[in-house]
Short mmCIF file of C-alpha atoms in Angstrom, two decimals:
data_model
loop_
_atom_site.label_atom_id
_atom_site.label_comp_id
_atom_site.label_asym_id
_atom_site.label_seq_id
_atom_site.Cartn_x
_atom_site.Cartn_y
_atom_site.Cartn_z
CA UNK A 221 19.43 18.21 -5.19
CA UNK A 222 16.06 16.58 -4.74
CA UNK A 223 13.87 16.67 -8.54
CA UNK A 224 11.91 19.51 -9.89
CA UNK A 225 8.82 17.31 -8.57
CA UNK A 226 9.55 17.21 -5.62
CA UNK A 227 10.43 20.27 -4.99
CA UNK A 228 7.36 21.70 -6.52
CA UNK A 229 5.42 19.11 -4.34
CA UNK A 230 7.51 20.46 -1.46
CA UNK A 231 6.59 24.20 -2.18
CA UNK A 232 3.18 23.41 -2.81
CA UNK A 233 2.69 21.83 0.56
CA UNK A 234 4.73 24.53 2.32
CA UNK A 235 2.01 26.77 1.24
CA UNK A 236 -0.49 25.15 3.17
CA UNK A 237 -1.27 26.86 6.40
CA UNK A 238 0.63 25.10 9.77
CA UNK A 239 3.43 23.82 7.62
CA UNK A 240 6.69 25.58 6.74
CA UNK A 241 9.77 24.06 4.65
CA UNK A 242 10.91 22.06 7.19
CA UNK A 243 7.76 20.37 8.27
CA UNK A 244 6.95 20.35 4.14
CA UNK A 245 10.01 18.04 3.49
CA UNK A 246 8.90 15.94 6.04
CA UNK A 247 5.57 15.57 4.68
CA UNK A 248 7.03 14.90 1.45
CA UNK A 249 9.66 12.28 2.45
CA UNK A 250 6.41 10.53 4.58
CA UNK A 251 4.08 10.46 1.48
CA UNK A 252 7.39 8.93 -1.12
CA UNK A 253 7.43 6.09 1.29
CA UNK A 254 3.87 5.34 1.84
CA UNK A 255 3.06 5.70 -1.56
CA UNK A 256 0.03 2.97 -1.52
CA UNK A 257 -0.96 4.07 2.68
CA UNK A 258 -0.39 7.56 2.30
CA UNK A 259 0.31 9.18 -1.18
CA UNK A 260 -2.91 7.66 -3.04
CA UNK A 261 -5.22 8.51 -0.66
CA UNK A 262 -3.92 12.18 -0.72
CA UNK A 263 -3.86 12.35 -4.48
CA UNK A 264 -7.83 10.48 -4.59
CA UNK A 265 -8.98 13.04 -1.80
CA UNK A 266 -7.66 15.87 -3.62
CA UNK A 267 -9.11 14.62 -6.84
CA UNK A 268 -12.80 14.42 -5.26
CA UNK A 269 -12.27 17.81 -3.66
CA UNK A 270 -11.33 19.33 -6.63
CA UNK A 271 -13.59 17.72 -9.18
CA UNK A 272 -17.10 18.65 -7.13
CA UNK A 273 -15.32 21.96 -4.92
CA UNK A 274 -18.56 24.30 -5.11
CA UNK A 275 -19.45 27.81 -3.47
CA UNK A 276 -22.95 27.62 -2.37
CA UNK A 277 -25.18 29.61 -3.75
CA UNK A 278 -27.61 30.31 -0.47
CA UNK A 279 -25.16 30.65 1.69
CA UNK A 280 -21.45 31.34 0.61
CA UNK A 281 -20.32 28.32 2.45
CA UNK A 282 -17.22 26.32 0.76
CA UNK A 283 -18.67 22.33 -0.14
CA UNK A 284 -18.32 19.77 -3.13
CA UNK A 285 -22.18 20.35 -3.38
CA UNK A 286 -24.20 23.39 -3.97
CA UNK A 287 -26.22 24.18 -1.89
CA UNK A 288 -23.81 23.18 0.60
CA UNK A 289 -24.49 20.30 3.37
CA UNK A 290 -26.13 22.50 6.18
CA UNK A 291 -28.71 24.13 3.20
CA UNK A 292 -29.22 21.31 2.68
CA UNK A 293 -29.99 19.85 5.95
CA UNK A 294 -33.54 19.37 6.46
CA UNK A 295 -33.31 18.74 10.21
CA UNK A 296 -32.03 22.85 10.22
CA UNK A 297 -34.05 25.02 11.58
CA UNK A 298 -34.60 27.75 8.97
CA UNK A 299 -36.11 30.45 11.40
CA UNK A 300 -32.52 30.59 12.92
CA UNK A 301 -29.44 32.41 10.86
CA UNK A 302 -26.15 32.86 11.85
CA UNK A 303 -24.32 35.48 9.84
CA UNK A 304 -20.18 35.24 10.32
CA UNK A 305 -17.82 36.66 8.55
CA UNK A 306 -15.77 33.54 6.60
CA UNK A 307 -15.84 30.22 5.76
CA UNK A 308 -13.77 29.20 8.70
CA UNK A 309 -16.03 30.54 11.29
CA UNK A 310 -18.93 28.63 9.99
CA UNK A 311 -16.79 25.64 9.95
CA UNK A 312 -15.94 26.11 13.75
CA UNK A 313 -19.19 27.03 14.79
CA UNK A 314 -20.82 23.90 12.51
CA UNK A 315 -18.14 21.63 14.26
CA UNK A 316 -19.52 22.38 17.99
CA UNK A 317 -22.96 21.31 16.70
CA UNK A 318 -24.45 24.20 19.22
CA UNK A 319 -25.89 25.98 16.27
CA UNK A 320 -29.23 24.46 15.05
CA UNK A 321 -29.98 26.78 12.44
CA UNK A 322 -28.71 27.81 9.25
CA UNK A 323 -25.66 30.41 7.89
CA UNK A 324 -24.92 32.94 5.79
CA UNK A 325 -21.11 34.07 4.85
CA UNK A 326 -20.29 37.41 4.57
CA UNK A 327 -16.59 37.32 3.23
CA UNK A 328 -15.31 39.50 4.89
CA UNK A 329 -15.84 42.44 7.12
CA UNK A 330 -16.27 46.00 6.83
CA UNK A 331 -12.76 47.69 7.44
CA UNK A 332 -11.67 51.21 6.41
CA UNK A 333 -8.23 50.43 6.50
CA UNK A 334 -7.73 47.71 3.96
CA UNK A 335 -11.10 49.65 1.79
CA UNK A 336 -13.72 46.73 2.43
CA UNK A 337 -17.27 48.72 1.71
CA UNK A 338 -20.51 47.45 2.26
CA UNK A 339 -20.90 45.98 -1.77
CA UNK A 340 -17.22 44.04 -0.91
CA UNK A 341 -19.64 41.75 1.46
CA UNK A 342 -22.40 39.55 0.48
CA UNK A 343 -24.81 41.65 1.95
CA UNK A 344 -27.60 42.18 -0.87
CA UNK A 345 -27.36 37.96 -0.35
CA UNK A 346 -28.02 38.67 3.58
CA UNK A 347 -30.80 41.34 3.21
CA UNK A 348 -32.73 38.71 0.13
CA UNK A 349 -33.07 36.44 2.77
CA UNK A 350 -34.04 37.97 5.18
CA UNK A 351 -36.55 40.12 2.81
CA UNK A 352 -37.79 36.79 1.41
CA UNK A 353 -39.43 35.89 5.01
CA UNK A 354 -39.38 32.77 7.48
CA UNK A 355 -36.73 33.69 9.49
CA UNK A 356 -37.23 35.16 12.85
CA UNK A 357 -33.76 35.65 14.43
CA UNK A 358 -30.43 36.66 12.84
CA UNK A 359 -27.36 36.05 15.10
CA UNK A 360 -24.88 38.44 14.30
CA UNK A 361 -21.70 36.30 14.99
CA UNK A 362 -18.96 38.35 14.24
CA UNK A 363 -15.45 38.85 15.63
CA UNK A 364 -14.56 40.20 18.94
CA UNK A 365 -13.16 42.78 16.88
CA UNK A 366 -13.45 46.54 16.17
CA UNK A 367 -14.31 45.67 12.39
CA UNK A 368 -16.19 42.92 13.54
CA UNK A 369 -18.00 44.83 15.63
CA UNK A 370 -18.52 48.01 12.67
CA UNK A 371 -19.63 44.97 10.41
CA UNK A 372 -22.33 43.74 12.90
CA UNK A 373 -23.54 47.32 14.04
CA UNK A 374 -23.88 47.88 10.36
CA UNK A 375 -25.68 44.95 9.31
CA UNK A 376 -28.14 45.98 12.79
CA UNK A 377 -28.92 48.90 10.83
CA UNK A 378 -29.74 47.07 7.35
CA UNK A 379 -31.84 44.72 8.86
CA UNK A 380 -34.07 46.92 11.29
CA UNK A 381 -37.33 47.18 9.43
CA UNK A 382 -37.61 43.66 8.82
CA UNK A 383 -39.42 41.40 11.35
CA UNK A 384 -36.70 39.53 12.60
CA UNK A 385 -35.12 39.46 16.26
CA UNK A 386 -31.72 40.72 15.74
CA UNK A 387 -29.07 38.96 18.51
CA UNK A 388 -25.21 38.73 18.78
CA UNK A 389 -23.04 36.28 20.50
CA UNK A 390 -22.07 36.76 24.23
CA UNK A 391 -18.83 38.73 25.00
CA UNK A 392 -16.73 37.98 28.20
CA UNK A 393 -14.59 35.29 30.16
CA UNK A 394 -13.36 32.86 27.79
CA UNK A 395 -13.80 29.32 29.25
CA UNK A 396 -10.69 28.52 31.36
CA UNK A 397 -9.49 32.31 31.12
CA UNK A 398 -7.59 33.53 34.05
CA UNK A 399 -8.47 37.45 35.12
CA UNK A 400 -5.11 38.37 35.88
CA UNK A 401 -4.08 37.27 32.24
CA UNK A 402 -6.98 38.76 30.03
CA UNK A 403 -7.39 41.92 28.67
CA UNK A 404 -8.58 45.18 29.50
CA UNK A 405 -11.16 44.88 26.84
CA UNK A 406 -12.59 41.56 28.07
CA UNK A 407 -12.47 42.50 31.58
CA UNK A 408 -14.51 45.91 30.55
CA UNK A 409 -17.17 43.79 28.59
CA UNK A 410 -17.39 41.14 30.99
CA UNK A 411 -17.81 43.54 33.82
CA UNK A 412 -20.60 45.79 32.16
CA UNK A 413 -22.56 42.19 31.15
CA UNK A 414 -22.05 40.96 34.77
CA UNK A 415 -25.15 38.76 35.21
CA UNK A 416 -26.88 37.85 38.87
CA UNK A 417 -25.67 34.75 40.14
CA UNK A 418 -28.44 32.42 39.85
CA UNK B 8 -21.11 18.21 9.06
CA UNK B 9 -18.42 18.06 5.91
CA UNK B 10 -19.00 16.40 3.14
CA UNK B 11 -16.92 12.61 2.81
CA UNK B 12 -15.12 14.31 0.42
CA UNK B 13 -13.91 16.89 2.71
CA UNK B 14 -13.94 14.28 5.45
CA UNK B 15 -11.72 12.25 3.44
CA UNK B 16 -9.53 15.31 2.39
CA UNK B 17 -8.97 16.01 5.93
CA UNK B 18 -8.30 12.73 7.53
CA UNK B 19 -5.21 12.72 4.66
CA UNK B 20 -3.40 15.83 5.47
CA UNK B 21 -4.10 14.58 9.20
CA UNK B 22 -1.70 12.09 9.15
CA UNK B 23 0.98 13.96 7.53
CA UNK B 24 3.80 14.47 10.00
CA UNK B 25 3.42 18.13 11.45
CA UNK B 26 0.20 18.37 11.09
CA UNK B 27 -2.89 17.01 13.11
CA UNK B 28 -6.61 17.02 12.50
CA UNK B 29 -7.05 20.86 13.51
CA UNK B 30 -4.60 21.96 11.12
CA UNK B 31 -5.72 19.63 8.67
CA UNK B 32 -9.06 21.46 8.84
CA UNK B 33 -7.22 24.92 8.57
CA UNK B 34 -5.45 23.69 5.56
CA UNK B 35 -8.58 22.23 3.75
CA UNK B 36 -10.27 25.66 4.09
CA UNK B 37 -7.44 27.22 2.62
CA UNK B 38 -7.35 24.71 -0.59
CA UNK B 39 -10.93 25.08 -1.42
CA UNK B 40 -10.91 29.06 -0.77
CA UNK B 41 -8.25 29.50 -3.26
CA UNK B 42 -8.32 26.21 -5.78
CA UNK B 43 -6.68 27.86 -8.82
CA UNK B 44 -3.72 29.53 -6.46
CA UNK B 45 -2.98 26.11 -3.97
CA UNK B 46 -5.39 23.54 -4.51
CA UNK B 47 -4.74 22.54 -8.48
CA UNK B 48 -1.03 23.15 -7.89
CA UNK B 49 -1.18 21.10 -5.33
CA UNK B 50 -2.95 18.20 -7.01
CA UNK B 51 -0.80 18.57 -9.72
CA UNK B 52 2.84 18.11 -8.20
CA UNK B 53 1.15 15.21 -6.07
CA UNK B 54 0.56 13.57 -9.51
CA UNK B 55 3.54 14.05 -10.90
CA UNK B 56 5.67 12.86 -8.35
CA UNK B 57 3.08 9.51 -7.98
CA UNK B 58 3.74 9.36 -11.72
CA UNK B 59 7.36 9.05 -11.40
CA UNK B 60 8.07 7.76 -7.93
CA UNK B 61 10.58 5.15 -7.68
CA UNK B 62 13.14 3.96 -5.18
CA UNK B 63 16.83 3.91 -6.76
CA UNK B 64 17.99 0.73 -6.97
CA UNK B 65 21.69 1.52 -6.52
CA UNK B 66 21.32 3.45 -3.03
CA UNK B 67 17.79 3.30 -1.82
CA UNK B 68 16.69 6.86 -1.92
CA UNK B 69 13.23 8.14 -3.37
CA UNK B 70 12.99 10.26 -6.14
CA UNK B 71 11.24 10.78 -9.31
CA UNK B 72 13.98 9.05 -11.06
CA UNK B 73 15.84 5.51 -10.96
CA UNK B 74 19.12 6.00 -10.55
CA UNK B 75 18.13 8.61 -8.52
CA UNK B 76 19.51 12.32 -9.01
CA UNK B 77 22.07 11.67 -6.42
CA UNK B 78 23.18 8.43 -7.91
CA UNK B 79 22.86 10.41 -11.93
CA UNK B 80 25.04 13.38 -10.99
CA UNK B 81 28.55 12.86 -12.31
CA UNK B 82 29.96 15.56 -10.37
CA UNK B 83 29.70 14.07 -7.00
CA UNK B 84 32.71 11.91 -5.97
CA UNK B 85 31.91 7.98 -6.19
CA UNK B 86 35.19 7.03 -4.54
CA UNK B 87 33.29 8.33 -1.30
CA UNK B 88 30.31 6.70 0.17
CA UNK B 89 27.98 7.84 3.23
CA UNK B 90 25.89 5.05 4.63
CA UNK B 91 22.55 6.07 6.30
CA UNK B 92 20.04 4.37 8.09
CA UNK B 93 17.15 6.28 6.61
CA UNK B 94 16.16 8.26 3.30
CA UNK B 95 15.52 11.04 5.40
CA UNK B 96 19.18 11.12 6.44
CA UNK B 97 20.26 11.07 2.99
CA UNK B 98 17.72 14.10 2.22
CA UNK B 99 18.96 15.74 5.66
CA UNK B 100 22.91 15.45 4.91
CA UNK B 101 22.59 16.28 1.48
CA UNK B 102 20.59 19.59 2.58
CA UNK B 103 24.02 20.43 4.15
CA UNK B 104 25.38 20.31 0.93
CA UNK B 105 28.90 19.33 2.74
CA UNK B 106 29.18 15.87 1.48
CA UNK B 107 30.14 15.85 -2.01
CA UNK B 108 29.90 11.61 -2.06
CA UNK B 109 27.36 9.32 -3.17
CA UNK B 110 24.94 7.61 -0.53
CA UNK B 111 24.16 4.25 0.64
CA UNK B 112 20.07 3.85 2.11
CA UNK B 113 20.17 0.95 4.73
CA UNK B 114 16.33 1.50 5.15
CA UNK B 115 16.86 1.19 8.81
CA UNK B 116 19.03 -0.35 11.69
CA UNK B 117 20.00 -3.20 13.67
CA UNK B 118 17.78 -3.98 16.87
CA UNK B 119 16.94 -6.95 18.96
CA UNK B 120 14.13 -4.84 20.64
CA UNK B 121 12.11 -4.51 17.41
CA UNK B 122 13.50 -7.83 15.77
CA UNK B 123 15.67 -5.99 12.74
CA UNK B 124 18.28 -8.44 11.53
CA UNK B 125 21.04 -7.62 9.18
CA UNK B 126 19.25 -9.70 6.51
CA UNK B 127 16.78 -7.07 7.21
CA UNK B 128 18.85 -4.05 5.97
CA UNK B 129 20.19 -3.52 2.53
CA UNK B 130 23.51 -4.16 3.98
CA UNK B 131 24.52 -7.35 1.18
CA UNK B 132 23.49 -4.20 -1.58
CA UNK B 133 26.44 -2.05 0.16
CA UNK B 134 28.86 -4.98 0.43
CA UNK B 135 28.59 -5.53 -3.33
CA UNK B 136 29.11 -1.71 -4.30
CA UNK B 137 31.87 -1.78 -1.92
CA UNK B 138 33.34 -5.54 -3.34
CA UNK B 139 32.78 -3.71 -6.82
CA UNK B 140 35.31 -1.25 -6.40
CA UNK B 141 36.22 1.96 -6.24
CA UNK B 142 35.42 3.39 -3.23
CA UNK B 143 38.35 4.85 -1.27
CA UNK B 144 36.19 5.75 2.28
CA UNK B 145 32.88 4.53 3.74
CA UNK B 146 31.06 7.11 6.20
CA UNK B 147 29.31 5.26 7.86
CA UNK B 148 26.74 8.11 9.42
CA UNK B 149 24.30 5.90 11.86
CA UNK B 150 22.63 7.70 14.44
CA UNK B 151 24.34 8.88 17.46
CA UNK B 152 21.93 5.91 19.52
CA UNK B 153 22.68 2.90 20.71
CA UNK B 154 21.16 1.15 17.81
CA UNK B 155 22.82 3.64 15.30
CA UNK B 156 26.37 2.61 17.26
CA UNK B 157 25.58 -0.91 17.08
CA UNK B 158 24.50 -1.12 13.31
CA UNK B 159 27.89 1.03 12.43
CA UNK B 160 30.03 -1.66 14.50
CA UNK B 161 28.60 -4.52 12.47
CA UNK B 162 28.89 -2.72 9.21
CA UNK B 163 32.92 -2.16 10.16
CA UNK B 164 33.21 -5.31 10.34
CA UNK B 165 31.46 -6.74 7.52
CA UNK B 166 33.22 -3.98 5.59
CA UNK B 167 36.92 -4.80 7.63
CA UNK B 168 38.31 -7.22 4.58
CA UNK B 169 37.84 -5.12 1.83
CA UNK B 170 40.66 -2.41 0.98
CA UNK B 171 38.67 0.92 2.62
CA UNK B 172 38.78 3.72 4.81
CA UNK B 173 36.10 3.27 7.34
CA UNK B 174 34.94 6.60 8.90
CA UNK B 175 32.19 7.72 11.21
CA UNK B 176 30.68 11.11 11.93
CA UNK B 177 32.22 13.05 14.90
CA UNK B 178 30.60 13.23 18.59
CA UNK B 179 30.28 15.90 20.54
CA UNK B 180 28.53 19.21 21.74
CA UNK B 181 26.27 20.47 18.70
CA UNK B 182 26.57 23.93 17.90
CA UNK B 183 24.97 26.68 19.94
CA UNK B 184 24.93 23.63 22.62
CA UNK B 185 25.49 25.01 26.42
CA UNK B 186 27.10 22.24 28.62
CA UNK B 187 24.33 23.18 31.23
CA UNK B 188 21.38 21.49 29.19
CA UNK B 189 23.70 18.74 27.66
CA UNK B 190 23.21 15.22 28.88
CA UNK B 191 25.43 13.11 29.78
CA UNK B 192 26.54 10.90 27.31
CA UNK B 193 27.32 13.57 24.87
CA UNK B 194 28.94 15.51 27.50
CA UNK B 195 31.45 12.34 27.81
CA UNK B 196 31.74 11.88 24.29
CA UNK B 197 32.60 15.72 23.84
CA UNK B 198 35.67 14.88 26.74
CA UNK B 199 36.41 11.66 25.29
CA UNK B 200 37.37 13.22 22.05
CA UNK B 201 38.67 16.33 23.16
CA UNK B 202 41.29 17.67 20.80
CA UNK B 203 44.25 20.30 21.49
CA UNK B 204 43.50 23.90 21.01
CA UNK B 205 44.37 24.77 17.32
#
């Protein structure tokens, strides 16, 4: 019964990932009755976001500039790129702050099963950059997983005869994980990286 | 690291119910990686339903239109009214689709504790409607609290002198409810009004 608004509204937010209907009509009922606290803000926000949205041009990185903020971060240290796979995992690396350098987004990752190739990626992007000199390590930060893993062993390969020191991020124990509860796969990388106690 | 725009995108999906700031991140990401497929649509039905958002001024509920589509639709039956405490009541029985009636908003209910008097409520906007005429039976649907209980008790009997069916929603074990986890009171209330075995 509720207006064709409203339930576009309702479907639009539904979309969003972490809510479903329920949790949509919710939402919805929360933003009709905090129209001046709640609704306007939204609607502004989304206004900004939408009007200056940009994909950076360096780096691939989602912004509402181009180049994005950490190009164009002068306190980065451009010797250091980190190439991940998507947005998101630049995001959650940025957020820790543990990263001092810069990025570069590959969009994806090599996978034979859903046909991603080599040209799918922002690769050429990758290789430019790393051709064009100044940088002296590429981390290879790319999932835990088997296509990760193809991805990174790949880009190894593309990036050998250039000067740069090639690194990837440490596999093993995830902070807080319990032995008895973790994989076989874990347990087999963390035992063949098993480091002297110091 | 985000830009204020982003910042400020964020921090408004963060205080939607159901989601907090992690998920607020998540669902950023998602807007700006696909703007033509969530985020326009998005900011779209946002301003359409700021456009038109009103609260009806015969029952209280939010929609895009005043009378609101509730209040507009001849087919439901005015000689039966539903009084709720909240519009999200209204939006949750009418869901059900099992009440065919028209609804009455109080925008809240009685309590000492947080000060709510019945001058408070839009309880002198349901006495007129029902003064007006033409109502056969008031539902009066509180919550199954103690404050719910109490606000119903003072509506019977501001509603006792004028020629209608008073009516309350039944009590007792919810459906799919085991006795086991069921506490007390509704355990009682589930005796209290046991009925013979059709």
């Amino acid at each position: 019964m509720a207006s064709q608004e409203i339930e576009a509204l309702t479907q639009a937010l539904a979309r969003l990932p972490g809510l479903g209907p329920r949790s949509a009509r919710r939402a919805v009922l929360h933003l009709m009755k905090r129209r001046e606290s709640a609704l306007t803000p939204l609607l502004r926000a989304l206004e900004k976001v939408n009007e200056n949205l940009s994909v950076c041009a360096i780096c691939g990185n989602v912004d509402t500039t181009d180049p994005c903020g950490v190009c164009a971060d002068p306190r980065r240290d451009a010797r250091l790129l980190c190439v991940v796979e998507e947005v998101s995992d630049l995001w959650a690396l940025d957020r820790s702050r543990l990263f001092p350098g810069k990025f570069h987004v590959l969009g994806g990752r090599l996978s034979a099963l859903e046909g991603v190739r080599p040209e799918d990626l922002n690769i050429a992007g990758l290789v430019s950059r790393v051709a064009a000199g100044g940088v002296d390590e590429v981390v290879l930060a790319m999932n835990a997983t088997l296509e990760g893993q193809t991805t990174a062993h790949y880009l190894a390969e593309r990036l050998e005869s250039y000067p740069v020191r090639l690194t990837q991020l440490a596999h093993g124990l995830p902070v807080g994980g319990e032995l008895d509860y973790l994989d076989e796969g874990t347990l087999a990388q963390a035992l063949r990286a098993r480091r002297p106690v110091a």
